[in-house]
Tab-separated table of C-alpha atoms in Angstrom:
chain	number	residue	atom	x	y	z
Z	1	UNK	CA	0.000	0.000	0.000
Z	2	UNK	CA	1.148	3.548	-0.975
Z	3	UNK	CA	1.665	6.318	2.693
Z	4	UNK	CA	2.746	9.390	2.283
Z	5	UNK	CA	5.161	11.079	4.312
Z	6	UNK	CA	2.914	12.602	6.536
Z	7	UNK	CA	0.996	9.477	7.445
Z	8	UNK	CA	4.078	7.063	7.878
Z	9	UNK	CA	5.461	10.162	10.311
Z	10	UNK	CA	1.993	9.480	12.219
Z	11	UNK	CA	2.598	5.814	12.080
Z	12	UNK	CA	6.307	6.335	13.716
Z	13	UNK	CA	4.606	8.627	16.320
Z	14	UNK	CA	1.941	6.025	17.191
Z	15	UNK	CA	4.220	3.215	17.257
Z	16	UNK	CA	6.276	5.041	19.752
Z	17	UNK	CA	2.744	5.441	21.737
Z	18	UNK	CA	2.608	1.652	21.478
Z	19	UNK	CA	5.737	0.457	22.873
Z	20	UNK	CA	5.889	2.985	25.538
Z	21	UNK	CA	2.288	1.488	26.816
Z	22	UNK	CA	3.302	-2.081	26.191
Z	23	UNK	CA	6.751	-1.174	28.041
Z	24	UNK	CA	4.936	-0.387	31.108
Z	25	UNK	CA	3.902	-4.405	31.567
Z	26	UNK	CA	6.999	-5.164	30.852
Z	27	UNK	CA	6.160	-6.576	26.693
Z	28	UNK	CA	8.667	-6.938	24.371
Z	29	UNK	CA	8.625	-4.447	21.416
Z	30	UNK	CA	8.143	-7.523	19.134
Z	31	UNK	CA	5.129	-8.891	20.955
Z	32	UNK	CA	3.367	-5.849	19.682
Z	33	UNK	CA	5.267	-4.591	16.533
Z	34	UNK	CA	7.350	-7.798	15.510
Z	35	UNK	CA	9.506	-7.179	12.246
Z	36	UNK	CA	8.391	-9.844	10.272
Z	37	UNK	CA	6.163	-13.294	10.515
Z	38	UNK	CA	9.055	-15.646	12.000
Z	39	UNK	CA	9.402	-12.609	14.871
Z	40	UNK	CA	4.911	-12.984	14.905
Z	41	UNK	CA	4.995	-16.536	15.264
Z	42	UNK	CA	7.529	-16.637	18.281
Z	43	UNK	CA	6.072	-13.519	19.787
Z	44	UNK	CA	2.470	-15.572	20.296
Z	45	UNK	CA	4.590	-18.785	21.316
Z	46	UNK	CA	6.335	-16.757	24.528
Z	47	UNK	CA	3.009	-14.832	24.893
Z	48	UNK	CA	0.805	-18.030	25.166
Z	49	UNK	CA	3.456	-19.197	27.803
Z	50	UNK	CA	2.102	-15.998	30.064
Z	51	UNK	CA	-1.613	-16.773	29.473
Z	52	UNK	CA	-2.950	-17.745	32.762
Z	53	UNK	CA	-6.674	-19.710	32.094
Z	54	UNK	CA	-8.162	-20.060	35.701
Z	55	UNK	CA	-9.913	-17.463	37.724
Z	56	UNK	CA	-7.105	-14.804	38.842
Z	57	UNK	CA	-9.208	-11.662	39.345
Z	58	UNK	CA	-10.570	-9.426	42.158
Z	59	UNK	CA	-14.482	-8.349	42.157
Z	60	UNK	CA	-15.491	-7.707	38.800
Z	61	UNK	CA	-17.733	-4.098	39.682
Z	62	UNK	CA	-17.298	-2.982	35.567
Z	63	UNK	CA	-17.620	-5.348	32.725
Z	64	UNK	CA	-15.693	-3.762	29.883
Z	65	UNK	CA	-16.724	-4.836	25.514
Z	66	UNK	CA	-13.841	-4.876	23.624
Z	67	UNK	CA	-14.530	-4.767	19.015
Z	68	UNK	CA	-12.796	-3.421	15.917
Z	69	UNK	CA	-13.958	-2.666	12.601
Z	70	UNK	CA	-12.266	-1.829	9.322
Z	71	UNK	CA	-13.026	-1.614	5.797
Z	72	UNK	CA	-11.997	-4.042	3.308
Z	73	UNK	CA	-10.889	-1.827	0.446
Z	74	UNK	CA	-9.046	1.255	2.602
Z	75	UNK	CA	-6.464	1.762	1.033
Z	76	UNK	CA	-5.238	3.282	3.874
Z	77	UNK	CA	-5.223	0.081	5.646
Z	78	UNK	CA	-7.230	1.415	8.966
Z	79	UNK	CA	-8.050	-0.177	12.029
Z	80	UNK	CA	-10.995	1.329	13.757
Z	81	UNK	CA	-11.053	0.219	18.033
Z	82	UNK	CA	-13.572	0.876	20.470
Z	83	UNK	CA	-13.869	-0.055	24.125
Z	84	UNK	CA	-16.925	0.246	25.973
Z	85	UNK	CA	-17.398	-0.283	30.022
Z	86	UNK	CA	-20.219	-1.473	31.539
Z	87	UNK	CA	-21.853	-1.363	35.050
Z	88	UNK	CA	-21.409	-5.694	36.091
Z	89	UNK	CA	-25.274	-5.866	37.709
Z	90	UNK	CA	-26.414	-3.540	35.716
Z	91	UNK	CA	-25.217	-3.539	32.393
Z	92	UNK	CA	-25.441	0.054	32.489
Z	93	UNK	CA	-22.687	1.988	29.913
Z	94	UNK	CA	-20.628	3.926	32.256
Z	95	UNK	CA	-17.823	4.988	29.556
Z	96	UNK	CA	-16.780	4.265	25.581
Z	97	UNK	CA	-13.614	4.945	23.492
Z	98	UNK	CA	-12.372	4.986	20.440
Z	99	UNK	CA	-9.078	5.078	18.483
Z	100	UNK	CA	-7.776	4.746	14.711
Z	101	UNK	CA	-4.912	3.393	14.056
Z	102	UNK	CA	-3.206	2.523	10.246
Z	103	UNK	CA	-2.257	-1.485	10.322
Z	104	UNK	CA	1.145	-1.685	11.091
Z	105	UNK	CA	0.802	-6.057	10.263
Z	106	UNK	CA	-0.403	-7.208	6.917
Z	107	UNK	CA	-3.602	-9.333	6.750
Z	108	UNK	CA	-2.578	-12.876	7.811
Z	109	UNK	CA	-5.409	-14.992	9.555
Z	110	UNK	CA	-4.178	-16.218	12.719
Z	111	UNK	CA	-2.069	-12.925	13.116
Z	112	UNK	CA	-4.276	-10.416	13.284
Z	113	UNK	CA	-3.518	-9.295	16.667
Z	114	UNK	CA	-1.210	-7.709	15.342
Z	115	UNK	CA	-2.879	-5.692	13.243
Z	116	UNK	CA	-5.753	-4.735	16.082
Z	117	UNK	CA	-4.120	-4.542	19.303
Z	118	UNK	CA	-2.068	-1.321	18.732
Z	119	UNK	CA	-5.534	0.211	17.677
Z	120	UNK	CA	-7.122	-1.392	21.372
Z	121	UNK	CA	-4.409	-0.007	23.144
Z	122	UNK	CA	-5.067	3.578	22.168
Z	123	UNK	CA	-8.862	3.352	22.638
Z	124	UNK	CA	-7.767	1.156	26.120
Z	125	UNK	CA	-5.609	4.226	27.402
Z	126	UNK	CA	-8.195	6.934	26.774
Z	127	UNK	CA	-11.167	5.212	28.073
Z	128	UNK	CA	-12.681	6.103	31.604
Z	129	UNK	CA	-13.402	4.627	34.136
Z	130	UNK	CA	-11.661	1.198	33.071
Z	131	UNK	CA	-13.113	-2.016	33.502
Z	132	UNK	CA	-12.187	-4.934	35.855
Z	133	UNK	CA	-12.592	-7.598	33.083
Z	134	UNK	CA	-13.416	-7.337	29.426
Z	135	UNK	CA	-15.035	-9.560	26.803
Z	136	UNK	CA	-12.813	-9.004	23.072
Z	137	UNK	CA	-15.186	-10.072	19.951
Z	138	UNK	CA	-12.583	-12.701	19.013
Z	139	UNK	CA	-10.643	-15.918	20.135
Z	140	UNK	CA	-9.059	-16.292	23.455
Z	141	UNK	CA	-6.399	-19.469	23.656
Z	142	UNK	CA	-8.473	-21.440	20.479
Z	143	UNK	CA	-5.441	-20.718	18.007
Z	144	UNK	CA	-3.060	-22.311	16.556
Z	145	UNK	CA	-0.605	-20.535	18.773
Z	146	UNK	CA	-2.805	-20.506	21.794
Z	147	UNK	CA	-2.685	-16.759	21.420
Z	148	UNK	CA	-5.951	-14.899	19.728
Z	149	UNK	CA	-6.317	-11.280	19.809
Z	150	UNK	CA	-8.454	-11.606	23.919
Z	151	UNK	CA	-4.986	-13.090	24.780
Z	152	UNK	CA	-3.161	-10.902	23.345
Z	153	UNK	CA	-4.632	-8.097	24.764
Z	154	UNK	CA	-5.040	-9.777	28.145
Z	155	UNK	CA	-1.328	-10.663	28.566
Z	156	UNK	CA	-0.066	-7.211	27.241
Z	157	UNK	CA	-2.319	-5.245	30.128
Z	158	UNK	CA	-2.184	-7.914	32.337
Z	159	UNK	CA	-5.971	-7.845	32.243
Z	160	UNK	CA	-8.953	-10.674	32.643
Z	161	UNK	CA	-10.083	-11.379	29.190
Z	162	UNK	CA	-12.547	-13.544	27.659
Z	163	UNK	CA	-12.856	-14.398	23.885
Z	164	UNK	CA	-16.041	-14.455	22.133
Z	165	UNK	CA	-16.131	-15.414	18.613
Z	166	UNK	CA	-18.449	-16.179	16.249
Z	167	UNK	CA	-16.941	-18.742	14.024
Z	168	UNK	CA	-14.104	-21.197	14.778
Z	169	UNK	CA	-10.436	-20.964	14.021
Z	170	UNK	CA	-9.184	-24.665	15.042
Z	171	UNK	CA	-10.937	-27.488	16.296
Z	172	UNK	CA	-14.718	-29.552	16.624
Z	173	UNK	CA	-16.721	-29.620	18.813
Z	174	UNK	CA	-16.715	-33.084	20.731
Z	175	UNK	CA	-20.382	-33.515	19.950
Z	176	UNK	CA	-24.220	-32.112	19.241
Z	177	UNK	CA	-25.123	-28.623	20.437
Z	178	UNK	CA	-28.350	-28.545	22.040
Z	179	UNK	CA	-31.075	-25.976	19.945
Z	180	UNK	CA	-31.687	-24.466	23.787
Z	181	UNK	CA	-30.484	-21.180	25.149
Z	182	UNK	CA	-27.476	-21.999	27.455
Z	183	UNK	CA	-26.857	-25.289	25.513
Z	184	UNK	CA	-22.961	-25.920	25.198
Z	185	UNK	CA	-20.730	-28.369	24.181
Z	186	UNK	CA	-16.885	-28.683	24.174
Z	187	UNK	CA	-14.582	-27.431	21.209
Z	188	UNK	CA	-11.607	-30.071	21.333
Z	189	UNK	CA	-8.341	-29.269	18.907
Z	190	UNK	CA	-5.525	-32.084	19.710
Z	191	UNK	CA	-7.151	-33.338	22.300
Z	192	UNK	CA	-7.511	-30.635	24.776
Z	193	UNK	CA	-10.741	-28.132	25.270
Z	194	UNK	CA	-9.776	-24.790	23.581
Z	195	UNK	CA	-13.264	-23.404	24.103
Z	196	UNK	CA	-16.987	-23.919	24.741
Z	197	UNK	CA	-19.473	-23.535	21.616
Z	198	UNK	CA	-22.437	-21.829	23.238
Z	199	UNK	CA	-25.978	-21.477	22.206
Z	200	UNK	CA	-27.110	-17.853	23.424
Z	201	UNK	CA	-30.665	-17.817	21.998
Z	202	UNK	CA	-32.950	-20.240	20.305
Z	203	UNK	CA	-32.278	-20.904	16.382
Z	204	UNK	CA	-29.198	-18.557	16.384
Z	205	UNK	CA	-25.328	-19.737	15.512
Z	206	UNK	CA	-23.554	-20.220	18.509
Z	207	UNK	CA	-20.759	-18.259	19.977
Z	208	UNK	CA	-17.091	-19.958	20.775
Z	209	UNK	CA	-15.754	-18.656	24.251
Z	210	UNK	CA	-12.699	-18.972	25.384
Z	211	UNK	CA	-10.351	-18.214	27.556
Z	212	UNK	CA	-8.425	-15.197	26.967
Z	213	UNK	CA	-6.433	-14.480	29.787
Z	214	UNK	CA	-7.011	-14.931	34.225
Z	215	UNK	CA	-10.529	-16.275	33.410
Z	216	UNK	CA	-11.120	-19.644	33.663
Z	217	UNK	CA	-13.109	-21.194	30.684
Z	218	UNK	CA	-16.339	-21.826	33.237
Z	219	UNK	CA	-16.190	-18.642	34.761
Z	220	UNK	CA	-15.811	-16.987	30.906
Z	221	UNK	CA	-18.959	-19.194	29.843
Z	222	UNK	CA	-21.232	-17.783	32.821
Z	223	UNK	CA	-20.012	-14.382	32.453
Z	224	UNK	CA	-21.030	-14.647	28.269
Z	225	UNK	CA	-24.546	-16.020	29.584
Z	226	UNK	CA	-24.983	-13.773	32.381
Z	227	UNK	CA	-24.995	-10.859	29.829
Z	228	UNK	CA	-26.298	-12.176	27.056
Z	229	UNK	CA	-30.336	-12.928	26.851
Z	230	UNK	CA	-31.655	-9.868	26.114
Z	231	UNK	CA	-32.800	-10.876	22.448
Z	232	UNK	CA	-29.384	-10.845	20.838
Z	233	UNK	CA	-26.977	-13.280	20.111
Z	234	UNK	CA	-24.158	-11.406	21.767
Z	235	UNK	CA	-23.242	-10.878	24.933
Z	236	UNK	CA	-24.423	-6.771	25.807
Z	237	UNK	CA	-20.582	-5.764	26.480
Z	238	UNK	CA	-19.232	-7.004	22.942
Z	239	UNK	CA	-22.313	-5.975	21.405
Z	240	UNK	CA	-21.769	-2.634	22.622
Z	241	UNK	CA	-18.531	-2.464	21.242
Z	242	UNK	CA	-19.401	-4.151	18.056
Z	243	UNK	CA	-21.709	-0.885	17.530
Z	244	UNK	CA	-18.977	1.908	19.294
Z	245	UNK	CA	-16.410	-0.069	16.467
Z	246	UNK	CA	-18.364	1.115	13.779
Z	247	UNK	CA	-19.130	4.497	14.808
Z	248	UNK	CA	-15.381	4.991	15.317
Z	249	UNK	CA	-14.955	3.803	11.710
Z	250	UNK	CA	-17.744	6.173	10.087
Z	251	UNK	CA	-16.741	8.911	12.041
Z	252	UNK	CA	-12.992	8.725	10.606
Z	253	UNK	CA	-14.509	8.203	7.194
Z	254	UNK	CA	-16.328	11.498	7.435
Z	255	UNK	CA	-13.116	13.425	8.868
């Protein structure tokens, strides 16, 4: 893709920004900006080895939602973030951000945390009042490197994750999924659980949850149920962030 001056002078300036948040939990420029996809792949491998999938949390008083959005043709190659926090018992919104970032990462499936993260981490540091554990529209620990973008973004803040996807990455799920609300059944990949394929409502495809990072896989399916059920198929703090995403996106469009 073709920059200009002026915008690779904004990407130098944001990278900075980047390392110098990741650099405060102690991350590795490459597990955030890694050179090239050797550098990618090892970056996940020593980031899955941090990924801690039981229960490691205090009270959870602010759920937080966690989306991106882009558009398929930019040539610009934007990556449009949005965090959202909600009240836990409530699901009140209490606070939303946003950030644009231009993708750093080329468009490689399985590796497009790197792409996405830098643009969380902006919308992550301007958003207020921060939440004590947030759901990431994506996969948790069900990748091929044990390292989807909820983990990713989880080990770099230190911060409870859980992944919610909507279509698998690797593995089957070790048998039938009830048609019921709540219904779940394992998704297996070598032999291990990666995640839970849930049903959320009647005659809708489920969602995958997964760990992402201090959340056990349990605890990450009754948080996903717990705000889901209020005739969507998404759990309220993803959807939330699903919509924030794409008003981040329009809004840079019409800048």
């Amino acid at each position: 893709m073709h920059r200009s001056a002026r915008q690779d002078e904004h990407m130098a300036e944001d990278r900075a920004a980047d390392l110098g948040l990741a650099a405060l939990h102690g991350a590795p420029a490459d597990w955030l900006h890694p050179p090239d996809l050797d550098a990618a792949r090892a970056a996940q491998r020593a980031m899955a080895e941090r990924v801690i999938a039981q229960d490691a949390h205090g009270p959870v008083a602010r759920l937080g939602g966690a989306d991106t959005s882009a558009e398929r043709f930019d040539p610009a190659q934007r990556v449009h973030a949005a965090l959202v926090t909600l009240d836990a018992g409530t699901l009140r919104p209490l606070a939303e951000s946003g950030a644009t970032r231009v993708a750093a990462f080329p468009y490689i499936p399985g590796f497009l945390g790197f792409r996405e993260v830098p643009a969380l981490l902006a919308a992550w540091a301007r958003l207020d009042p921060k939440p004590d554990l947030v759901m990431v529209d994506g996969h948790g620990i069900a990748h091929p490197r044990g390292l989807g973008i909820a983990s990713h973004l989880g080990v770099l803040l230190d911060l409870p994750t859980i992944g919610v996807a909507k279509s698998v990455l690797v593995g089957e799920p070790a048998g039938m999924l009830g048609a019921e609300p709540g219904a779940r059944v394992p998704l297996v990949w070598h032999g291990r659980a990666i995640a839970m394929a849930l049903r959320t409502r009647a005659r809708a495809n489920p969602l995958y949850v997964s760990v992402g990072h201090r959340v056990g896989l349990e605890s990450a399916v009754e948080w996903v149920l717990r705000t889901a059920g209020r005739g969507y198929r998404l759990p309220e703090p993803t959807r939330l962030a699903h919509l924030a995403a794409n008003r981040q996106r329009l809004g840079a469009a019409a800048r």
